[in-house]
CSV table of C-alpha atoms and ligand atoms in Angstrom, one decimal:
chain,number,residue,atom,x,y,z
Q,1,MET,CA,0.0,-0.2,0.1
Q,2,THR,CA,1.8,3.3,-0.7
Q,3,ASP,CA,2.1,5.9,1.8
Q,4,LEU,CA,-0.3,8.6,1.7
Q,5,ASN,CA,0.2,12.1,3.9
Q,6,HIS,CA,-3.7,11.9,5.6
Q,7,THR,CA,-4.0,9.2,7.8
Q,8,SER,CA,-6.6,8.9,10.5
Q,9,MET,CA,-7.6,6.3,13.4
Q,10,LYS,CA,-11.1,4.8,13.7
Q,11,SER,CA,-11.6,2.3,16.5
Q,12,VAL,CA,-14.1,0.1,14.0
Q,13,ALA,CA,-14.2,0.2,10.7
Q,14,ILE,CA,-17.3,-1.5,8.4
Q,15,ILE,CA,-16.7,-2.5,5.2
Q,16,GLY,CA,-19.9,-2.9,3.0
Q,17,SER,CA,-23.4,-1.4,3.3
Q,18,GLY,CA,-26.1,-4.1,2.9
Q,19,PRO,CA,-28.4,-5.5,6.2
Q,20,ALA,CA,-25.0,-6.6,7.9
Q,21,GLY,CA,-23.0,-3.6,7.9
Q,22,TYR,CA,-25.7,-1.5,9.0
Q,23,THR,CA,-26.5,-3.7,11.7
Q,24,ALA,CA,-23.3,-3.6,12.9
Q,25,ALA,CA,-22.9,0.1,13.2
Q,26,ILE,CA,-25.8,-0.3,14.6
Q,27,TYR,CA,-24.6,-2.1,17.1
Q,28,ALA,CA,-21.6,-0.7,17.4
Q,29,ALA,CA,-22.2,3.0,17.8
Q,30,ARG,CA,-25.0,2.5,20.0
Q,31,ALA,CA,-22.1,0.7,22.2
Q,32,GLY,CA,-20.5,4.0,22.1
Q,33,LEU,CA,-17.7,2.9,19.9
Q,34,ASP,CA,-16.2,5.3,17.3
Q,35,VAL,CA,-17.6,3.5,14.4
Q,36,THR,CA,-17.4,4.9,10.4
Q,37,LEU,CA,-19.0,2.4,7.8
Q,38,TYR,CA,-17.8,2.9,4.0
Q,39,GLU,CA,-20.6,1.8,1.6
Q,40,GLY,CA,-19.1,0.8,-1.4
Q,41,MET,CA,-19.9,1.2,-4.7
Q,42,GLN,CA,-23.1,-0.4,-4.6
Q,43,PRO,CA,-24.8,1.2,-1.1
Q,44,GLY,CA,-27.5,0.0,0.1
Q,45,GLY,CA,-26.1,-3.6,-1.7
Q,46,GLN,CA,-28.3,-6.6,-3.7
Q,47,LEU,CA,-31.9,-5.2,-2.1
Q,48,THR,CA,-31.6,-2.1,-3.7
Q,49,THR,CA,-31.6,-4.6,-6.7
Q,50,THR,CA,-34.9,-6.1,-5.5
Q,51,THR,CA,-38.6,-4.6,-5.6
Q,52,SER,CA,-40.6,-5.4,-2.3
Q,53,VAL,CA,-39.4,-7.2,0.7
Q,54,GLU,CA,-41.9,-9.1,2.7
Q,55,ASN,CA,-39.8,-11.8,4.2
Q,56,TYR,CA,-38.1,-9.0,6.5
Q,57,PRO,CA,-39.7,-8.9,10.3
Q,58,GLY,CA,-41.3,-5.6,11.3
Q,59,TYR,CA,-43.1,-4.5,7.7
Q,60,PRO,CA,-46.3,-6.0,7.3
Q,61,ASN,CA,-47.1,-4.6,4.4
Q,62,GLY,CA,-44.0,-5.5,2.7
Q,63,VAL,CA,-41.0,-2.6,2.4
Q,64,LEU,CA,-39.1,-1.9,-1.0
Q,65,GLY,CA,-35.8,-2.8,-1.1
Q,66,PRO,CA,-33.9,0.0,-1.4
Q,67,GLN,CA,-36.5,2.0,1.2
Q,68,MET,CA,-35.6,-0.4,3.6
Q,69,MET,CA,-31.9,0.0,3.3
Q,70,GLU,CA,-32.5,3.6,3.9
Q,71,ASP,CA,-34.0,2.9,6.8
Q,72,PHE,CA,-30.5,0.4,8.0
Q,73,ARG,CA,-29.3,3.7,7.4
Q,74,ASN,CA,-30.8,6.6,8.8
Q,75,GLN,CA,-31.3,4.5,11.6
Q,76,ALA,CA,-27.1,4.0,12.4
Q,77,GLN,CA,-26.8,7.4,11.5
Q,78,ASN,CA,-29.1,7.9,14.2
Q,79,MET,CA,-27.0,6.0,16.6
Q,80,GLY,CA,-23.6,8.0,15.9
Q,81,ALA,CA,-22.1,5.4,13.3
Q,82,ASP,CA,-20.2,8.1,10.1
Q,83,ILE,CA,-21.5,6.7,6.8
Q,84,GLN,CA,-19.0,7.4,4.3
Q,85,SER,CA,-19.9,7.7,0.3
Q,86,ALA,CA,-16.4,5.9,-0.7
Q,87,THR,CA,-15.1,2.3,-1.1
Q,88,ILE,CA,-12.2,1.1,-0.2
Q,89,THR,CA,-9.6,-0.2,-2.7
Q,90,GLY,CA,-7.2,-2.0,-0.5
Q,91,VAL,CA,-6.4,-3.6,2.4
Q,92,ASN,CA,-3.3,-4.3,4.7
Q,93,PHE,CA,-4.1,-7.1,7.3
Q,94,SER,CA,-0.3,-8.4,8.0
Q,95,ALA,CA,-0.1,-6.0,11.1
Q,96,SER,CA,-2.6,-3.9,14.2
Q,97,PRO,CA,-4.2,-1.5,13.9
Q,98,PHE,CA,-5.0,-2.9,9.7
Q,99,GLN,CA,-4.7,-0.3,7.2
Q,100,LEU,CA,-7.3,0.6,4.9
Q,101,MET,CA,-7.7,3.0,1.7
Q,102,VAL,CA,-10.4,4.8,0.9
Q,103,ASN,CA,-10.8,5.8,-2.8
Q,104,ASN,CA,-7.7,4.4,-4.0
Q,105,THR,CA,-6.1,8.1,-1.7
Q,106,THR,CA,-6.5,8.5,1.6
Q,107,GLN,CA,-4.8,5.6,4.1
Q,108,VAL,CA,-6.9,5.3,7.7
Q,109,THR,CA,-6.2,2.2,10.3
Q,110,ALA,CA,-8.5,1.0,12.6
Q,111,GLN,CA,-8.3,-1.4,15.3
Q,112,ILE,CA,-11.7,-3.5,14.1
Q,113,VAL,CA,-12.5,-4.1,10.8
Q,114,ILE,CA,-16.0,-5.7,9.8
Q,115,ILE,CA,-16.2,-7.3,6.5
Q,116,ALA,CA,-19.4,-7.1,5.2
Q,117,THR,CA,-19.7,-6.9,1.3
Q,118,GLY,CA,-21.7,-9.2,0.5
Q,119,ALA,CA,-21.6,-11.2,-2.4
Q,120,SER,CA,-22.9,-10.3,-5.7
Q,121,ALA,CA,-25.6,-12.5,-8.1
Q,122,LYS,CA,-23.4,-14.1,-11.2
Q,123,TRP,CA,-26.2,-12.8,-14.2
Q,124,LEU,CA,-26.1,-14.0,-18.0
Q,125,GLY,CA,-24.4,-11.1,-19.7
Q,126,HIS,CA,-27.0,-10.5,-22.1
Q,127,PRO,CA,-28.4,-7.1,-22.5
Q,128,ALA,CA,-32.0,-7.4,-21.8
Q,129,GLU,CA,-30.8,-8.7,-18.9
Q,130,GLN,CA,-30.1,-5.6,-17.4
Q,131,ARG,CA,-32.9,-3.9,-18.7
Q,132,LEU,CA,-35.4,-6.2,-17.4
Q,133,GLN,CA,-33.9,-7.0,-13.9
Q,134,GLY,CA,-36.3,-5.7,-10.9
Q,135,LYS,CA,-39.6,-6.0,-14.1
Q,136,GLY,CA,-39.4,-9.7,-14.5
Q,137,VAL,CA,-35.7,-10.8,-14.1
Q,138,SER,CA,-34.4,-11.7,-10.9
Q,139,ALA,CA,-31.4,-13.3,-9.3
Q,140,CYS,CA,-33.8,-14.6,-6.2
Q,141,ALA,CA,-36.6,-16.7,-6.3
Q,142,THR,CA,-37.5,-16.2,-3.0
Q,143,CYS,CA,-37.1,-12.4,-2.7
Q,144,ASP,CA,-39.6,-12.2,-5.8
Q,145,GLY,CA,-41.1,-15.3,-6.5
Q,146,PHE,CA,-44.1,-14.7,-4.9
Q,147,PHE,CA,-44.7,-11.8,-7.9
Q,148,PHE,CA,-44.9,-14.8,-10.3
Q,149,ARG,CA,-47.8,-16.6,-8.3
Q,150,GLU,CA,-49.6,-19.0,-11.2
Q,151,GLN,CA,-47.7,-17.9,-13.8
Q,152,GLU,CA,-45.0,-19.6,-15.8
Q,153,VAL,CA,-41.5,-18.5,-15.6
Q,154,VAL,CA,-37.8,-19.6,-16.1
Q,155,VAL,CA,-34.9,-20.8,-13.7
Q,156,VAL,CA,-31.6,-20.6,-16.0
Q,157,GLY,CA,-28.8,-22.9,-14.3
Q,158,GLY,CA,-28.0,-26.2,-13.3
Q,159,GLY,CA,-26.5,-26.6,-10.0
Q,160,ASP,CA,-27.9,-26.7,-6.2
Q,161,THR,CA,-29.2,-23.4,-6.3
Q,162,ALA,CA,-30.9,-23.3,-9.1
Q,163,ALA,CA,-32.6,-26.4,-8.2
Q,164,GLU,CA,-33.6,-24.5,-5.1
Q,165,GLU,CA,-34.8,-22.0,-6.5
Q,166,ALA,CA,-37.3,-23.8,-9.0
Q,167,CYS,CA,-38.5,-26.4,-6.3
Q,168,TYR,CA,-39.2,-23.1,-4.4
Q,169,LEU,CA,-41.3,-21.9,-7.5
Q,170,ALA,CA,-43.4,-25.0,-8.1
Q,171,ASN,CA,-45.0,-24.1,-5.2
Q,172,LEU,CA,-46.1,-21.0,-6.0
Q,173,CYS,CA,-45.6,-20.5,-10.0
Q,174,SER,CA,-48.0,-22.7,-12.7
Q,175,LYS,CA,-44.9,-23.6,-14.9
Q,176,ILE,CA,-41.0,-23.9,-14.4
Q,177,HIS,CA,-39.0,-24.3,-17.2
Q,178,LEU,CA,-35.4,-24.9,-15.9
Q,179,LEU,CA,-32.4,-24.0,-18.7
Q,180,VAL,CA,-29.5,-26.2,-17.8
Q,181,ARG,CA,-26.8,-25.7,-20.6
Q,182,SER,CA,-24.8,-28.8,-20.4
Q,183,GLY,CA,-26.2,-32.2,-20.6
Q,184,LYS,CA,-26.3,-32.5,-17.0
Q,185,MET,CA,-27.2,-31.2,-13.9
Q,186,ARG,CA,-24.2,-30.1,-11.2
Q,187,ALA,CA,-26.5,-29.9,-8.0
Q,188,SER,CA,-26.6,-32.7,-5.5
Q,189,HIS,CA,-28.5,-36.2,-6.5
Q,190,ALA,CA,-30.8,-35.5,-3.6
Q,191,MET,CA,-31.8,-31.8,-5.1
Q,192,GLN,CA,-32.0,-33.3,-8.8
Q,193,GLN,CA,-34.3,-36.3,-7.1
Q,194,ARG,CA,-36.5,-33.3,-6.0
Q,195,VAL,CA,-36.5,-31.7,-9.5
Q,196,LEU,CA,-37.3,-34.7,-10.9
Q,197,GLN,CA,-40.5,-35.8,-8.5
Q,198,GLN,CA,-42.2,-31.6,-9.3
Q,199,GLU,CA,-44.6,-32.2,-12.0
Q,200,LYS,CA,-44.4,-28.4,-12.5
Q,201,ILE,CA,-40.3,-28.5,-13.6
Q,202,THR,CA,-39.0,-28.9,-17.0
Q,203,THR,CA,-36.1,-29.8,-17.7
Q,204,HIS,CA,-34.6,-28.1,-20.3
Q,205,PHE,CA,-30.6,-29.6,-21.2
Q,206,HIS,CA,-28.4,-28.3,-23.5
Q,207,THR,CA,-30.3,-25.4,-23.5
Q,208,GLU,CA,-28.7,-22.1,-23.5
Q,209,ILE,CA,-31.0,-18.0,-23.3
Q,210,GLU,CA,-30.7,-16.4,-26.8
Q,211,ASP,CA,-33.0,-13.4,-25.9
Q,212,ILE,CA,-35.4,-12.5,-23.0
Q,213,LEU,CA,-38.1,-10.4,-24.9
Q,214,GLY,CA,-40.4,-7.7,-23.8
Q,215,GLU,CA,-39.8,-3.3,-22.6
Q,216,ASP,CA,-41.3,-2.8,-19.8
Q,217,ALA,CA,-41.4,-6.8,-18.7
Q,218,VAL,CA,-40.9,-9.8,-19.7
Q,219,THR,CA,-43.3,-11.3,-22.1
Q,220,GLY,CA,-41.0,-14.4,-23.3
Q,221,VAL,CA,-37.5,-16.2,-23.4
Q,222,LYS,CA,-36.3,-17.6,-26.2
Q,223,VAL,CA,-34.0,-20.4,-25.7
Q,224,PHE,CA,-31.8,-22.6,-28.1
Q,225,ASN,CA,-31.2,-26.6,-28.0
Q,226,LYS,CA,-27.6,-27.0,-28.4
Q,227,GLN,CA,-28.3,-30.6,-29.1
Q,228,THR,CA,-31.2,-30.4,-31.6
Q,229,GLN,CA,-30.1,-26.7,-33.1
Q,230,THR,CA,-33.5,-25.4,-32.8
Q,231,SER,CA,-35.0,-22.2,-31.3
Q,232,GLN,CA,-38.3,-21.9,-29.3
Q,233,THR,CA,-40.1,-19.8,-27.5
Q,234,LEU,CA,-40.9,-19.7,-24.1
Q,235,PRO,CA,-44.2,-17.3,-22.6
Q,236,VAL,CA,-43.4,-16.8,-19.6
Q,237,GLU,CA,-43.1,-13.9,-17.4
Q,238,GLY,CA,-40.2,-14.4,-15.0
Q,239,VAL,CA,-36.3,-15.2,-15.5
Q,240,PHE,CA,-34.4,-16.2,-13.0
Q,241,ILE,CA,-31.0,-16.6,-13.3
Q,242,ALA,CA,-29.2,-19.2,-10.7
Q,243,ILE,CA,-26.0,-19.5,-12.5
Q,244,GLY,CA,-24.2,-18.8,-8.7
Q,245,HIS,CA,-22.7,-16.0,-6.8
Q,246,GLN,CA,-19.9,-14.3,-6.4
Q,247,PRO,CA,-18.5,-13.5,-2.7
Q,248,ASN,CA,-16.6,-10.2,-2.8
Q,249,THR,CA,-13.8,-11.2,-1.5
Q,250,SER,CA,-11.1,-10.2,-4.1
Q,251,LEU,CA,-9.2,-7.5,-1.5
Q,252,PHE,CA,-9.5,-10.2,1.7
Q,253,THR,CA,-7.7,-12.8,-0.2
Q,254,PRO,CA,-4.1,-12.3,0.8
Q,255,TYR,CA,-4.9,-12.2,4.4
Q,256,LEU,CA,-8.1,-14.2,5.4
Q,257,ASP,CA,-9.2,-17.9,4.9
Q,258,ILE,CA,-11.6,-18.1,2.2
Q,259,ASP,CA,-13.2,-21.3,1.6
Q,260,ALA,CA,-12.8,-23.1,-2.4
Q,261,GLN,CA,-16.2,-20.8,-3.2
Q,262,GLY,CA,-14.5,-17.8,-2.3
Q,263,TYR,CA,-16.4,-17.4,0.8
Q,264,ILE,CA,-14.9,-16.0,3.7
Q,265,GLN,CA,-14.2,-18.7,6.4
Q,266,THR,CA,-15.2,-17.7,9.9
Q,267,VAL,CA,-14.5,-19.8,13.1
Q,268,PRO,CA,-18.1,-21.5,13.6
Q,269,GLY,CA,-20.9,-19.7,15.3
Q,270,SER,CA,-19.1,-16.3,15.3
Q,271,THR,CA,-17.7,-14.3,12.6
Q,272,ARG,CA,-14.0,-14.3,13.6
Q,273,THR,CA,-12.1,-14.7,10.6
Q,274,ASN,CA,-8.2,-15.7,10.6
Q,275,ILE,CA,-7.0,-12.6,11.9
Q,276,PRO,CA,-7.6,-11.2,15.4
Q,277,GLY,CA,-9.5,-8.1,15.0
Q,278,VAL,CA,-11.2,-8.9,11.6
Q,279,PHE,CA,-14.7,-10.0,11.4
Q,280,ALA,CA,-16.9,-11.1,8.5
Q,281,ALA,CA,-20.5,-11.0,8.4
Q,282,GLY,CA,-23.4,-11.5,6.0
Q,283,ASP,CA,-23.1,-12.9,2.6
Q,284,VAL,CA,-19.6,-12.5,2.1
Q,285,GLN,CA,-18.9,-15.9,4.7
Q,286,ASP,CA,-22.6,-17.3,4.4
Q,287,SER,CA,-23.3,-19.9,1.2
Q,288,VAL,CA,-26.1,-21.4,2.9
Q,289,TYR,CA,-28.9,-18.6,3.7
Q,290,ARG,CA,-27.8,-15.6,2.1
Q,291,GLN,CA,-31.0,-13.6,3.5
Q,292,ALA,CA,-30.8,-10.1,4.8
Q,293,VAL,CA,-32.4,-11.3,8.0
Q,294,THR,CA,-29.5,-13.5,8.7
Q,295,ALA,CA,-27.3,-10.7,6.8
Q,296,ALA,CA,-28.6,-8.4,9.8
Q,297,GLY,CA,-28.2,-11.3,12.5
Q,298,THR,CA,-24.8,-11.8,12.2
Q,299,GLY,CA,-23.7,-8.1,11.2
Q,300,CYS,CA,-25.3,-8.1,15.1
Q,301,MET,CA,-22.8,-10.7,16.4
Q,302,ALA,CA,-20.1,-9.1,14.7
Q,303,ALA,CA,-20.2,-5.5,16.4
Q,304,LEU,CA,-20.8,-7.8,19.6
Q,305,GLU,CA,-18.1,-9.9,19.3
Q,306,ALA,CA,-15.7,-6.3,17.9
Q,307,GLU,CA,-16.7,-4.6,21.4
Q,308,ARG,CA,-15.8,-7.7,23.1
Q,309,PHE,CA,-12.7,-7.9,21.5
Q,310,LEU,CA,-12.0,-4.6,21.7
Q,311,SER,CA,-12.8,-4.8,26.0
Q,312,ASN,CA,-9.7,-7.5,26.5
Q,313,SER,CA,-7.5,-5.6,24.4
Q,314,LEU,CA,-7.8,-3.2,26.8
Q,315,LEU,CA,-8.0,-5.7,30.3
Q,316,ALA,CA,-4.4,-7.2,28.8
Y,401,NDP,P1,-22.8,-23.8,-8.7
Y,401,NDP,O1,-21.2,-23.5,-9.4
Y,401,NDP,O2,-22.6,-25.1,-8.7
Y,401,NDP,O3,-23.7,-24.6,-10.5
Y,401,NDP,C1,-23.6,-22.8,-10.9
Y,401,NDP,C2,-24.5,-24.0,-12.0
Y,401,NDP,O4,-24.8,-22.4,-13.1
Y,401,NDP,C3,-24.2,-24.3,-13.4
Y,401,NDP,O5,-24.9,-25.8,-13.6
Y,401,NDP,C4,-23.4,-23.9,-14.4
Y,401,NDP,O6,-23.3,-25.0,-15.5
Y,401,NDP,C5,-24.6,-23.3,-14.8
Y,401,NDP,N1,-24.0,-22.4,-15.4
Y,401,NDP,C6,-23.0,-21.3,-15.2
Y,401,NDP,N2,-22.7,-20.5,-15.7
Y,401,NDP,C7,-24.0,-20.3,-16.4
Y,401,NDP,C8,-23.9,-19.4,-17.3
Y,401,NDP,N3,-23.4,-18.5,-18.0
Y,401,NDP,N4,-25.0,-19.8,-18.2
Y,401,NDP,C9,-25.4,-20.9,-18.2
Y,401,NDP,N5,-25.2,-21.1,-16.5
Y,401,NDP,C10,-24.0,-21.2,-16.3
Y,401,NDP,O7,-23.4,-22.2,-8.2
Y,401,NDP,P2,-24.4,-22.9,-6.9
Y,401,NDP,O8,-24.9,-21.6,-6.5
Y,401,NDP,O9,-25.8,-23.8,-7.2
Y,401,NDP,O10,-23.8,-23.5,-6.0
Y,401,NDP,C11,-22.6,-23.0,-5.0
Y,401,NDP,C12,-22.3,-24.2,-4.3
Y,401,NDP,O11,-23.1,-23.6,-3.0
Y,401,NDP,C13,-22.1,-25.4,-4.5
Y,401,NDP,O12,-21.3,-26.0,-3.4
Y,401,NDP,C14,-23.6,-25.7,-3.8
Y,401,NDP,O13,-23.2,-27.0,-3.5
Y,401,NDP,C15,-23.6,-25.2,-2.7
Y,401,NDP,N6,-25.5,-24.6,-2.1
Y,401,NDP,C16,-25.9,-25.1,-1.5
Y,401,NDP,C17,-27.4,-25.7,-1.1
Y,401,NDP,C18,-27.8,-26.0,-0.1
Y,401,NDP,O14,-26.9,-26.8,0.3
Y,401,NDP,N7,-28.9,-26.0,0.4
Y,401,NDP,C19,-28.1,-24.6,-2.0
Y,401,NDP,C20,-26.8,-23.8,-2.7
Y,401,NDP,C21,-26.2,-24.0,-3.1
Y,401,NDP,P3,-22.3,-25.6,-15.6
Y,401,NDP,O15,-22.3,-27.3,-14.3
Y,401,NDP,O16,-22.7,-26.4,-16.8
Y,401,NDP,O17,-21.1,-25.1,-15.2
């Protein structure tokens, strides 16, 4: 990391601004710690790309994802957290206090770092996919499946995520087309069996999306079968991309233990990483649940563990 002329010391630096980061900020600031949260390039995180959130407790009529994140942010700020519209572009965890580079220009140090950078859903990269995100194209059946009740939808992917999403949607939708690009699914045997047992799911092997149709809403999907070299249009209103998630860990890989899927490894039942004083919360360390409420829960855990860590450091 380059030398810079401005360095300021923080007690707790939180990297990331989804439910995990903001909740960590609420708890840590309320405990009287000096908290700075760096929002990153997508303030509010993945929830800002979704519409109504109906499964977060406390909102009986649901809430728009961006609104919920604004509520979290305001609450963190009201508790005294310093929220910076800035991105951490580099870290040095080789010694404590830890060094963080802000926007490639300013260096800060922190006694505690809570990483809450989340995971990003992988997308196919079709232009129509981006245009129709939130208008029929989604990467989260648990979040958005409800809007497609009794409708026909497509799920793309052949792994456990796609199998789970397809089975979840089978309880809501009238028909699910599961598009698998190769001749076999990568999902576990048990999940493949569940897919097979669902009458509403039709699996199309060797099949990829050619185009997603519709201007302001999805009206169909044109698919191409590589084996038969034929195209057809499926009359669907929803498209769920389930080809995996990429945890946002690239900054931390030189220092932290990362699992085979790229998630930060934490000590089971805690948010502690392999570096004392560095904690990880939310989707960046969770490949299983990936829900706003579980992310918020681990954000709370990280703040409590950080508080204890600081108290023990003072006593030492
Ligand atoms: P995976 O990497 O396991 O699977 C991704 C799937 O998407 C593969 O079928 C892959 O095809 C397909 N794919 C990738 N890119 C494209 C593309 N551009 N176009 C079309 N298809 C594409 O990701 P998952 O998210 O499913 O799972 C990640 C990990 O999390 C796994 O270890 C899984 O077991 C675990 N998991 C566990 C769950 C559970 O235990 N309940 C639930 C969900 C996930 P191909 O095979 O051809 O590469």
